[in-house]
Amino acid sequence: MSRSITLGQYFPGQSLVHQLNPRMKLISLLFVLALLFSLRSYSGLVALFFIALFLIAKTRVPFRYFLRGLRPVLFIAIFALVIYFFFTSGGIVLLRVGFITVESEGVREGIFIILRLVTLVLFSLLLTLTTTPLSLTYGLSYFLKPLRYIGLPTDEVAMIMAIALRFIPTLMEESQRLMRAQVSRGADFESGSIFRRAKSLVPLIVPLFVSAFRRADELALAMEARGYRIGAIRTRMHEDTFFPRDWVVLAVALVMLAASLTLGL
Amino acid sequence: MFIGTEKLTHTYMPGTPFANEALKEVTFDLSQGEFALIIGPSGSGKSTLIQHLNGLLKPSSGKVYFEGNTVGSNKAELFNLRKRVGLVFQMPEEHFFSETVYDEIAFAPRNLGFEESKVQVRVTEALEEVGLETRTLLNRHPFQLSSGQKRLVALASVLSLKPEVLILDEPTAGLDSSGRRNLYSLLTKLNRSKRLTVLICTHHLDEAAALADTVIVLQHGRLILKGAAKEIFSRREQLYQLGLGLPAVTEIMHGLSEGGMKVRTDIFDLEGARQEINKLKGRHVK
Ligand SMILES: Nc1ncnc2c1ncn2[C@@H]1O[C@H](COP(=O)(O)OP(=O)(O)OP(=O)(O)O)[C@@H](O)[C@H]1O
Ligand SMILES: [Mg+2]
């Protein structure tokens, strides 16, 4: 079972952050992101950054998982830093090399931007690391519900996403199995020209498709046998409930956003 | 010291919360020409173990050896190992990808770099070895075959490597009883006539038990028993505790014996049981 949920970044745990209602986590994240962009003061941003660190500690997810999530933005961060350091003027001159100068205003703004970016990524990771892809999908589909009134089959779309999520690891496992079966018969997927390597994938793709179609058929049958009908109202086995703690988190996020907007922090 | 492992440990997804130690310090070896069985409850690590013997997984610690040499991790060594140790996966026909039976079986010899004329010889030989009629089948689509035939084609597609060791994962899964018997008599023949070392993972003891020289029992990734088939199957209590049980025939002999009849209980095949029971009749009939 454990293998089927390794998709995405979910790191299992029992912390408060893990147990928050996924819908609430999604909305709160939205508020926090808005807050990040409305904040103008250093102190506010640093406070938010520390809130993120505090929550991260609470999740008990090893910090390296967050670091790994930060890696993709490292390049952007360095790039932004360089731009701000060298091209923003104002304040006192800190460094002068030839005709390039680094001035205090640039450093201030550069660091501000990066701190904002890092905090943003950390909060997003807080969501994705503590919520299973499936709950995220259901959470998202809830917010898409209004689209039903303009004719979009939102429940069905959610079902499709959930099934896709469920089967991606299965298909990955299957392709690995196939690959091994062929490697054991002397196939080589690693060397040779791109053309050769592409050709060596054919023996993978054919059986993968065959089994995917067979699975799809079987699944459709099984679902219909259990009463699944397009357009029917479905209930869920695990209805997500809201606890006081969910409202508290939401309220805190909302209050922070409101404070920032009205007080211009 | 023909093929085996030494303190082989394997951890799936190490360093993640899903880390799973599927093999724990497994040590065993087989000699050339041996017919061995690996049994163990589901999830005990059988499939993981045999994939190591084919160099498909990398040991987390410990080693795999073949012909007295430790199998390294460089490509040439692994290629050499795979050439000589053939592995038939569980439900191998699900891996078919070719348009014809011929191409399916030719996949391995082609990967060995043979010329087409030699490939053809290998394909014909492999099909004959598994007892399939060559001419009518070669140009058929693999999906048009019966499930028994598919299994044989899958076996042929590994035999075309001309391996010295043949490893099979649940070879009889999904076959009917005649298919099972046919497959096992084929494996026995290959083992006896070609001195092919055979290693089989299975839950179905009925056909396999009588043929095996050696039985290896895994549980929770540990090798807990290894010995001659007679010796292992005499540990009835222990096997039951493991949820494995005995071959049906052996179970019947135990039943008779417990019912007061004087029969041997170390019998694993129908023929042996028939003889033993006939002896009994002889005693009762005046
Ligand atoms: N690709 C994989 N990734 C992670 N864990 C795996 C993987 N393959 C197997 N496992 C785990 O390793 C353990 C041993 O699995 P293995 O497939 O070797 O058992 P088995 O004895 O062959 O079982 P079965 O009789 O059901 O085929 C199991 O706990 C299984 O969940
Ligand atoms: Mg298995």
Coordinates of C-alpha atoms in Angstrom, one line a residue, chain B:
Chain B
M1 CA 29.3 -22.3 -4.9
F2 CA 27.8 -22.2 -8.3
I3 CA 25.3 -19.4 -7.8
G4 CA 24.1 -17.8 -4.6
T5 CA 24.2 -14.9 -2.2
E6 CA 26.1 -13.9 0.9
K7 CA 24.5 -11.8 3.6
L8 CA 22.4 -10.2 0.9
T9 CA 20.3 -7.3 2.3
H10 CA 18.0 -5.3 0.1
T11 CA 16.1 -2.2 1.2
Y12 CA 13.5 -0.7 -1.1
M13 CA 13.4 3.1 -1.2
P14 CA 16.1 3.6 1.3
G15 CA 16.3 6.9 3.1
T16 CA 12.6 7.6 2.7
P17 CA 9.7 7.1 5.2
F18 CA 8.7 4.2 2.9
A19 CA 12.0 2.3 3.3
N20 CA 11.4 -1.4 3.4
E21 CA 13.9 -4.0 4.2
A22 CA 12.8 -6.8 1.9
L23 CA 15.8 -9.1 2.3
K24 CA 17.8 -9.5 5.5
E25 CA 21.2 -11.1 5.3
V26 CA 20.2 -13.9 3.1
T27 CA 22.9 -16.5 2.5
F28 CA 22.4 -19.5 0.3
D29 CA 24.0 -21.3 -2.6
L30 CA 23.1 -23.8 -5.3
S31 CA 25.3 -26.2 -7.1
Q32 CA 25.2 -26.8 -10.8
G33 CA 22.3 -28.9 -11.9
E34 CA 20.3 -28.5 -8.7
F35 CA 16.6 -28.2 -8.8
A36 CA 15.6 -25.8 -6.0
L37 CA 12.4 -24.3 -4.7
I38 CA 11.9 -21.0 -2.9
I39 CA 8.8 -20.9 -0.8
G40 CA 7.5 -18.4 1.6
P41 CA 4.4 -16.3 2.4
S42 CA 3.4 -13.5 0.1
G43 CA 5.7 -10.5 0.7
S44 CA 8.5 -12.6 2.1
G45 CA 11.0 -11.4 -0.5
K46 CA 11.1 -14.3 -3.0
S47 CA 10.8 -12.1 -6.1
T48 CA 13.3 -9.6 -4.7
L49 CA 15.8 -12.4 -4.1
I50 CA 15.6 -13.8 -7.6
Q51 CA 15.9 -10.4 -9.2
H52 CA 19.2 -10.1 -7.4
L53 CA 20.4 -13.3 -9.0
N54 CA 19.9 -11.7 -12.3
G55 CA 21.6 -8.4 -11.4
L56 CA 18.3 -6.5 -11.8
L57 CA 18.6 -5.0 -8.3
K58 CA 21.6 -3.7 -6.5
P59 CA 22.3 -5.2 -3.1
S60 CA 22.1 -2.7 -0.2
S61 CA 24.7 -4.8 1.4
G62 CA 26.1 -8.3 0.9
K63 CA 26.8 -9.9 -2.4
V64 CA 25.6 -12.1 -5.2
Y65 CA 28.0 -14.6 -6.7
F66 CA 28.0 -16.7 -9.8
E67 CA 30.6 -19.4 -10.5
G68 CA 32.5 -18.4 -7.4
N69 CA 32.9 -14.8 -8.5
T70 CA 31.2 -11.9 -6.9
V71 CA 28.9 -10.1 -9.4
G72 CA 30.0 -6.6 -9.7
S73 CA 27.9 -3.7 -10.9
N74 CA 29.6 -2.9 -14.2
K75 CA 27.7 -3.4 -17.4
A76 CA 29.8 -6.1 -18.9
E77 CA 29.6 -8.2 -15.8
L78 CA 25.9 -7.8 -15.5
F79 CA 25.4 -8.6 -19.2
N80 CA 27.5 -11.7 -18.8
L81 CA 25.4 -12.8 -15.8
R82 CA 22.1 -12.2 -17.6
K83 CA 23.3 -14.1 -20.6
R84 CA 23.9 -17.2 -18.4
V85 CA 21.1 -16.8 -15.8
G86 CA 17.7 -16.7 -17.5
L87 CA 14.8 -15.2 -15.5
V88 CA 11.2 -15.9 -16.3
F89 CA 9.0 -13.3 -14.6
Q90 CA 5.6 -13.9 -13.0
M91 CA 2.9 -13.8 -15.7
P92 CA 5.6 -13.3 -18.4
E93 CA 3.1 -13.2 -21.2
E94 CA 2.0 -9.8 -20.0
H95 CA 5.4 -8.6 -21.2
F96 CA 4.9 -9.6 -24.8
F97 CA 5.5 -6.8 -27.3
S98 CA 6.3 -8.4 -30.6
E99 CA 4.1 -8.9 -33.6
T100 CA 5.0 -12.5 -34.0
V101 CA 6.0 -15.4 -31.8
Y102 CA 9.2 -15.5 -33.8
D103 CA 10.2 -11.9 -32.9
E104 CA 9.3 -12.4 -29.3
I105 CA 11.7 -15.4 -29.0
A106 CA 14.3 -13.7 -31.1
F107 CA 14.5 -10.7 -28.8
A108 CA 17.2 -12.2 -26.5
P109 CA 19.5 -13.7 -29.2
R110 CA 19.3 -10.5 -31.1
N111 CA 20.3 -8.6 -28.0
L112 CA 23.3 -10.9 -27.8
G113 CA 24.3 -9.6 -31.2
F114 CA 23.8 -12.8 -33.2
E115 CA 23.4 -12.8 -37.0
E116 CA 19.9 -13.5 -38.2
S117 CA 20.8 -17.0 -39.4
K118 CA 22.0 -17.9 -35.9
V119 CA 19.0 -16.1 -34.3
Q120 CA 16.8 -18.4 -36.4
V121 CA 18.5 -21.5 -35.2
R122 CA 18.1 -20.4 -31.6
V123 CA 14.4 -19.6 -32.0
T124 CA 13.7 -23.0 -33.5
E125 CA 15.7 -24.8 -30.9
A126 CA 14.0 -22.9 -28.1
L127 CA 10.5 -23.7 -29.5
E128 CA 11.4 -27.3 -29.8
E129 CA 12.7 -27.4 -26.2
V130 CA 9.4 -26.2 -24.9
G131 CA 7.6 -28.7 -27.2
L132 CA 5.7 -26.3 -29.3
E133 CA 5.2 -27.0 -33.0
T134 CA 7.4 -24.7 -34.9
R135 CA 6.0 -24.0 -38.3
T136 CA 2.4 -23.2 -37.5
L137 CA 3.2 -20.9 -34.6
L138 CA 6.1 -18.8 -35.6
N139 CA 4.2 -16.2 -37.6
R140 CA 1.2 -16.0 -35.3
H141 CA 0.6 -13.0 -33.1
P142 CA 1.5 -13.9 -29.5
F143 CA -1.9 -12.7 -28.2
Q144 CA -3.6 -15.3 -30.4
L145 CA -2.2 -18.2 -28.4
S146 CA -3.9 -20.1 -25.5
S147 CA -2.6 -19.2 -22.1
G148 CA -0.6 -22.4 -21.8
Q149 CA 1.0 -21.8 -25.2
K150 CA 1.7 -18.2 -24.2
R151 CA 3.5 -19.3 -21.1
L152 CA 5.6 -21.8 -23.2
V153 CA 6.5 -19.0 -25.6
A154 CA 7.6 -16.8 -22.7
L155 CA 9.7 -19.7 -21.5
A156 CA 11.2 -20.2 -24.9
S157 CA 12.0 -16.5 -25.2
V158 CA 14.3 -16.9 -22.2
L159 CA 15.6 -20.3 -23.2
S160 CA 16.8 -18.8 -26.5
L161 CA 19.5 -17.2 -24.4
K162 CA 20.7 -20.7 -23.7
P163 CA 21.1 -20.0 -20.0
E164 CA 22.9 -22.3 -17.5
V165 CA 20.6 -21.3 -14.7
L166 CA 16.8 -20.9 -15.2
I167 CA 14.9 -19.0 -12.6
L168 CA 11.1 -18.8 -12.6
D169 CA 8.8 -16.7 -10.5
E170 CA 5.4 -18.5 -10.0
P171 CA 5.7 -20.3 -13.3
T172 CA 2.3 -21.9 -13.0
A173 CA 0.2 -18.9 -11.9
G174 CA -2.9 -18.8 -14.0
L175 CA -2.4 -22.2 -15.7
D176 CA -4.9 -25.1 -15.5
S177 CA -3.7 -28.4 -14.0
S178 CA -2.6 -29.9 -17.3
G179 CA -0.7 -26.7 -18.1
R180 CA 1.0 -27.0 -14.8
R181 CA 1.9 -30.6 -15.2
N182 CA 3.2 -30.0 -18.7
L183 CA 5.3 -27.1 -17.5
Y184 CA 6.8 -29.0 -14.7
S185 CA 7.6 -32.0 -16.8
L186 CA 9.3 -29.7 -19.2
L187 CA 11.4 -28.1 -16.4
T188 CA 12.4 -31.6 -15.1
K189 CA 13.4 -32.6 -18.6
L190 CA 15.6 -29.5 -19.0
N191 CA 17.1 -30.0 -15.6
R192 CA 17.9 -33.7 -16.2
S193 CA 19.0 -33.6 -19.8
K194 CA 20.8 -30.3 -20.0
R195 CA 22.0 -30.1 -16.4
L196 CA 20.2 -26.8 -16.3
T197 CA 20.1 -25.4 -12.7
V198 CA 16.5 -24.6 -12.0
L199 CA 15.2 -22.3 -9.2
I200 CA 11.5 -21.8 -8.8
C201 CA 9.5 -19.4 -6.5
T202 CA 6.1 -20.7 -5.9
H203 CA 3.1 -21.0 -3.6
H204 CA 1.8 -24.1 -5.4
L205 CA 3.7 -27.0 -3.8
D206 CA 1.6 -29.7 -5.4
E207 CA 3.4 -30.2 -8.6
A208 CA 6.8 -28.7 -7.6
A209 CA 7.5 -30.5 -4.3
A210 CA 8.2 -33.9 -5.8
L211 CA 10.7 -32.5 -8.2
A212 CA 12.8 -30.4 -6.0
D213 CA 16.2 -31.4 -4.6
T214 CA 16.4 -28.5 -2.3
V215 CA 13.9 -26.2 -0.7
I216 CA 14.5 -22.7 0.7
V217 CA 12.0 -21.0 3.0
L218 CA 11.8 -17.3 3.3
Q219 CA 9.9 -15.3 5.9
H220 CA 9.9 -11.6 6.4
G221 CA 13.0 -11.3 4.2
R222 CA 15.0 -13.8 6.2
L223 CA 16.1 -17.2 5.1
I224 CA 14.7 -19.4 7.8
L225 CA 15.1 -22.9 6.4
K226 CA 17.1 -24.6 3.7
G227 CA 17.6 -28.2 3.1
A228 CA 16.6 -31.3 1.2
A229 CA 12.9 -31.4 0.2
K230 CA 12.3 -34.4 2.4
E231 CA 13.8 -32.7 5.4
I232 CA 11.9 -29.4 4.9
F233 CA 8.5 -31.0 4.3
S234 CA 8.9 -33.2 7.4
R235 CA 8.6 -30.0 9.4
R236 CA 4.8 -29.9 9.1
E237 CA 4.1 -27.8 12.2
Q238 CA 6.5 -25.2 11.3
L239 CA 5.3 -24.9 7.7
Y240 CA 1.8 -24.5 8.9
Q241 CA 2.8 -21.8 11.3
L242 CA 4.3 -20.0 8.4
G243 CA 1.0 -20.3 6.6
L244 CA 2.6 -22.5 3.9
G245 CA 1.3 -26.0 4.4
L246 CA 2.3 -29.1 2.6
P247 CA 1.6 -30.6 -0.8
A248 CA -2.0 -32.0 -0.9
V249 CA -0.7 -35.5 -1.4
T250 CA 1.6 -35.3 1.6
E251 CA -1.3 -34.0 3.6
I252 CA -3.4 -37.0 2.7
M253 CA -0.6 -39.4 3.7
H254 CA -0.4 -37.6 7.0
G255 CA -4.1 -38.0 7.4
L256 CA -4.0 -41.7 6.7
S257 CA -1.1 -42.1 9.0
E258 CA -2.9 -40.3 11.8
G259 CA -5.9 -42.5 11.1
G260 CA -3.8 -45.5 12.1
M261 CA -2.7 -46.7 8.7
K262 CA 0.9 -47.6 8.3
V263 CA 2.0 -45.4 5.5
R264 CA 5.0 -43.2 4.9
T265 CA 4.4 -39.5 5.1
D266 CA 7.4 -38.3 3.2
I267 CA 5.6 -38.6 -0.2
F268 CA 5.1 -35.6 -2.4
D269 CA 3.7 -36.9 -5.7
L270 CA 0.7 -38.8 -6.8
E271 CA 2.5 -41.7 -8.2
G272 CA 4.4 -42.3 -4.9
A273 CA 1.1 -42.0 -3.0
R274 CA -0.6 -44.5 -5.3
Q275 CA 2.1 -47.0 -4.7
E276 CA 2.1 -46.5 -1.0
I277 CA -1.7 -46.9 -0.8
N278 CA -1.6 -50.0 -3.1
K279 CA 0.9 -51.6 -0.7
L280 CA -1.7 -50.9 2.0
K281 CA -4.4 -52.6 0.0
G282 CA -2.1 -55.6 -0.5
R283 CA -1.8 -55.9 3.2
H284 CA -5.5 -55.9 3.8
V285 CA -6.5 -58.1 0.9
K286 CA -5.9 -61.7 1.9

